Amino acid sequence: MVVAGRFHRRRQRRGVSWHGDETSLLDDFPAWTLGGRPIPHIDSNDSRQALVDLIEDNGGTTNIIDMSAWFRDAYDAAPNKEEAEIPVENTNGGILMITGKDDKLWPANKLAKIAMNRLEDSEDFEHRFTHLNYRNAGHVVLVPNLPTSYDHYLQPAPYNTYIGIGGTPEGTHRANHKAWKATLEFLEETLGD
């Protein structure tokens, strides 16, 4: 979505641009650049110490970290929220966002709603857009018939921390099946033959 929002005719996903990814949250660099310069992003410098504490308190343990609370707090405290919003209304094509209500990695539902609001407020966006949010599903909603018994993953060294992704096996199973069906229908409707 970062690319699609900056260049017409391209397609991607997401709703707000952050610095780095979860493997580099303690570093100070953006996830996206344009022409070698960072695009506006949520800079979580002010809340980074809270993340350091969270990781240090749980590193090397079997505790599962709920990163979504940290991302929510960083977003709420960010002075440049509007500047960091991705101009999704510039996308030249349909947009389907799929989120889980129990996402423990980051507040995907909240960020998808921001993107949906931008699309609703746009007078120029002419394509279909949909946000599907599944109860008891976490960060990972994939295709049917994959294992769904995971609710976390191990972030390797130097952190050795378990990062939660959320969801229940049953909720993720249902979301995978419903989201796959909805994705195929969305693609058929928006792309046609």
Short mmCIF file of C-alpha atoms in Angstrom, two decimals:
data_model
loop_
_atom_site.label_atom_id
_atom_site.label_comp_id
_atom_site.label_asym_id
_atom_site.label_seq_id
_atom_site.Cartn_x
_atom_site.Cartn_y
_atom_site.Cartn_z
CA MET A 1 0.00 0.00 0.00
CA VAL A 2 2.94 2.31 0.60
CA VAL A 3 3.95 1.89 -3.04
CA ALA A 4 0.39 1.97 -4.36
CA GLY A 5 -0.36 5.16 -2.45
CA ARG A 6 2.68 6.95 -3.83
CA PHE A 7 2.60 5.70 -7.41
CA HIS A 8 -0.68 5.25 -9.28
CA ARG A 9 -1.20 1.85 -10.88
CA ARG A 10 0.73 -0.09 -8.24
CA ARG A 11 -0.72 -2.32 -5.54
CA GLN A 12 0.47 -3.18 -2.05
CA ARG A 13 -0.94 -3.37 1.52
CA ARG A 14 -0.91 -1.55 4.93
CA GLY A 15 -2.36 1.66 6.30
CA VAL A 16 0.28 3.62 8.19
CA SER A 17 4.02 3.64 7.56
CA TRP A 18 6.31 2.77 10.48
CA HIS A 19 10.06 2.79 10.96
CA GLY A 20 11.84 -0.52 10.24
CA ASP A 21 10.20 -3.85 10.95
CA GLU A 22 9.87 -5.92 14.11
CA THR A 23 13.42 -7.20 13.71
CA SER A 24 14.78 -3.66 13.79
CA LEU A 25 12.39 -1.79 16.06
CA LEU A 26 15.26 -0.72 18.26
CA ASP A 27 17.03 0.90 15.30
CA ASP A 28 16.09 4.30 13.93
CA PHE A 29 15.43 3.87 10.22
CA PRO A 30 12.26 3.83 8.14
CA ALA A 31 10.68 0.77 6.58
CA TRP A 32 10.24 2.67 3.29
CA THR A 33 12.29 5.23 1.41
CA LEU A 34 11.70 7.10 -1.82
CA GLY A 35 14.68 8.43 -3.74
CA GLY A 36 16.92 7.54 -0.80
CA ARG A 37 14.85 9.64 1.61
CA PRO A 38 12.52 8.27 4.28
CA ILE A 39 8.84 8.63 3.57
CA PRO A 40 6.83 10.03 6.49
CA HIS A 41 6.49 7.34 9.14
CA ILE A 42 5.58 6.86 12.78
CA ASP A 43 8.82 7.47 14.61
CA SER A 44 8.55 5.70 17.92
CA ASN A 45 11.69 7.17 19.49
CA ASP A 46 9.73 8.42 22.48
CA SER A 47 8.26 4.98 23.20
CA ARG A 48 11.28 2.92 22.18
CA GLN A 49 12.50 2.55 25.77
CA ALA A 50 9.22 0.85 26.65
CA LEU A 51 9.94 -1.71 23.92
CA VAL A 52 13.50 -2.20 25.13
CA ASP A 53 12.15 -2.87 28.63
CA LEU A 54 9.51 -5.26 27.28
CA ILE A 55 12.08 -7.26 25.33
CA GLU A 56 14.69 -7.26 28.08
CA ASP A 57 12.11 -8.35 30.67
CA ASN A 58 10.95 -11.25 28.49
CA GLY A 59 14.01 -12.18 26.42
CA GLY A 60 15.17 -15.74 26.93
CA THR A 61 11.87 -16.66 28.63
CA THR A 62 8.80 -18.45 27.35
CA ASN A 63 6.64 -15.36 27.94
CA ILE A 64 4.76 -14.29 24.83
CA ILE A 65 4.92 -10.56 24.14
CA ASP A 66 1.86 -8.66 22.95
CA MET A 67 3.49 -6.14 20.60
CA SER A 68 0.14 -4.64 19.56
CA ALA A 69 -0.11 -2.71 22.83
CA TRP A 70 3.30 -1.15 22.22
CA PHE A 71 2.40 -0.22 18.62
CA ARG A 72 -0.93 1.26 19.80
CA ASP A 73 0.82 3.37 22.43
CA ALA A 74 3.47 4.50 19.92
CA TYR A 75 0.78 5.43 17.41
CA ASP A 76 -1.32 7.30 19.98
CA ALA A 77 1.73 9.27 21.16
CA ALA A 78 3.04 10.07 17.67
CA PRO A 79 2.77 13.76 16.74
CA ASN A 80 2.84 13.00 12.99
CA LYS A 81 0.02 10.45 12.61
CA GLU A 82 -1.66 12.23 9.70
CA GLU A 83 1.63 12.77 7.86
CA ALA A 84 2.47 9.06 8.21
CA GLU A 85 -0.87 7.89 6.83
CA ILE A 86 -0.47 6.22 3.49
CA PRO A 87 -2.44 7.99 0.75
CA VAL A 88 -4.34 4.83 -0.15
CA GLU A 89 -6.86 6.87 -2.12
CA ASN A 90 -4.19 7.27 -4.82
CA THR A 91 -4.21 3.52 -5.49
CA ASN A 92 -5.45 2.58 -8.94
CA GLY A 93 -7.32 -0.61 -8.11
CA GLY A 94 -9.48 -2.36 -5.58
CA ILE A 95 -8.31 -2.75 -1.98
CA LEU A 96 -9.07 -5.74 0.24
CA MET A 97 -7.78 -5.63 3.81
CA ILE A 98 -7.99 -8.70 6.01
CA THR A 99 -7.33 -8.43 9.74
CA GLY A 100 -7.83 -10.50 12.88
CA LYS A 101 -9.57 -8.99 15.90
CA ASP A 102 -7.06 -10.76 18.17
CA ASP A 103 -3.91 -9.51 16.39
CA LYS A 104 -1.13 -9.47 18.99
CA LEU A 105 1.61 -8.26 16.64
CA TRP A 106 0.26 -4.82 15.82
CA PRO A 107 -3.10 -2.97 15.71
CA ALA A 108 -3.95 -4.03 12.15
CA ASN A 109 -7.70 -3.52 12.67
CA LYS A 110 -7.20 0.08 13.83
CA LEU A 111 -4.79 0.84 10.97
CA ALA A 112 -7.08 -0.76 8.38
CA LYS A 113 -9.92 1.44 9.64
CA ILE A 114 -7.73 4.50 9.09
CA ALA A 115 -7.17 3.42 5.49
CA MET A 116 -10.87 2.67 5.00
CA ASN A 117 -11.78 6.12 6.36
CA ARG A 118 -9.42 7.75 3.88
CA LEU A 119 -11.07 5.84 1.05
CA GLU A 120 -14.58 6.71 2.26
CA ASP A 121 -13.61 10.40 2.50
CA SER A 122 -12.08 10.45 -0.98
CA GLU A 123 -14.17 11.92 -3.77
CA ASP A 124 -11.85 10.50 -6.44
CA PHE A 125 -11.39 6.83 -5.44
CA GLU A 126 -13.53 4.82 -7.86
CA HIS A 127 -12.61 1.25 -6.94
CA ARG A 128 -14.07 -1.28 -4.56
CA PHE A 129 -12.59 -1.38 -1.07
CA THR A 130 -13.39 -3.79 1.72
CA HIS A 131 -12.08 -4.49 5.21
CA LEU A 132 -12.76 -7.96 6.63
CA ASN A 133 -12.03 -8.39 10.33
CA TYR A 134 -12.26 -11.90 11.79
CA ARG A 135 -13.12 -12.73 15.39
CA ASN A 136 -10.62 -15.02 17.17
CA ALA A 137 -8.07 -14.63 14.37
CA GLY A 138 -4.65 -13.11 14.95
CA HIS A 139 -2.02 -11.47 12.77
CA VAL A 140 -1.67 -14.39 10.37
CA VAL A 141 -4.68 -15.09 8.16
CA LEU A 142 -3.57 -17.26 5.26
CA VAL A 143 -5.13 -19.87 3.01
CA PRO A 144 -7.25 -22.87 4.09
CA ASN A 145 -5.86 -26.18 5.26
CA LEU A 146 -2.67 -24.93 6.88
CA PRO A 147 -1.82 -25.60 10.53
CA THR A 148 -3.42 -23.05 12.86
CA SER A 149 -2.13 -24.21 16.23
CA TYR A 150 0.44 -21.43 16.54
CA ASP A 151 -0.16 -18.13 18.31
CA HIS A 152 3.41 -16.86 18.51
CA TYR A 153 6.83 -17.12 16.90
CA LEU A 154 10.39 -16.95 18.19
CA GLN A 155 12.24 -13.77 17.32
CA PRO A 156 15.81 -15.10 17.12
CA ALA A 157 19.02 -13.60 18.49
CA PRO A 158 19.79 -11.11 19.73
CA TYR A 159 16.32 -10.97 21.32
CA ASN A 160 15.35 -14.65 21.75
CA THR A 161 11.86 -13.43 22.50
CA TYR A 162 8.49 -14.99 21.77
CA ILE A 163 6.33 -12.53 19.84
CA GLY A 164 2.59 -13.11 19.97
CA ILE A 165 0.52 -13.15 16.81
CA GLY A 166 -2.79 -13.95 18.52
CA GLY A 167 -5.85 -15.91 17.50
CA THR A 168 -7.16 -19.31 18.45
CA PRO A 169 -6.69 -22.41 16.29
CA GLU A 170 -10.44 -22.56 15.61
CA GLY A 171 -10.76 -18.82 14.93
CA THR A 172 -7.77 -18.79 12.61
CA HIS A 173 -9.07 -21.88 10.80
CA ARG A 174 -12.45 -20.19 10.20
CA ALA A 175 -10.78 -16.91 9.15
CA ASN A 176 -8.48 -18.70 6.70
CA HIS A 177 -11.44 -20.37 4.98
CA LYS A 178 -13.68 -17.28 4.93
CA ALA A 179 -10.88 -14.91 3.91
CA TRP A 180 -9.74 -17.18 1.08
CA LYS A 181 -13.27 -17.40 -0.31
CA ALA A 182 -13.71 -13.62 0.05
CA THR A 183 -10.33 -12.99 -1.61
CA LEU A 184 -11.20 -15.11 -4.64
CA GLU A 185 -14.58 -13.38 -4.96
CA PHE A 186 -12.94 -9.94 -4.58
CA LEU A 187 -10.34 -10.73 -7.24
CA GLU A 188 -12.98 -12.08 -9.61
CA GLU A 189 -15.11 -8.98 -9.15
CA THR A 190 -12.30 -6.43 -9.37
CA LEU A 191 -10.07 -8.08 -11.97
CA GLY A 192 -12.57 -10.09 -13.96
CA ASP A 193 -11.27 -12.53 -16.54
#
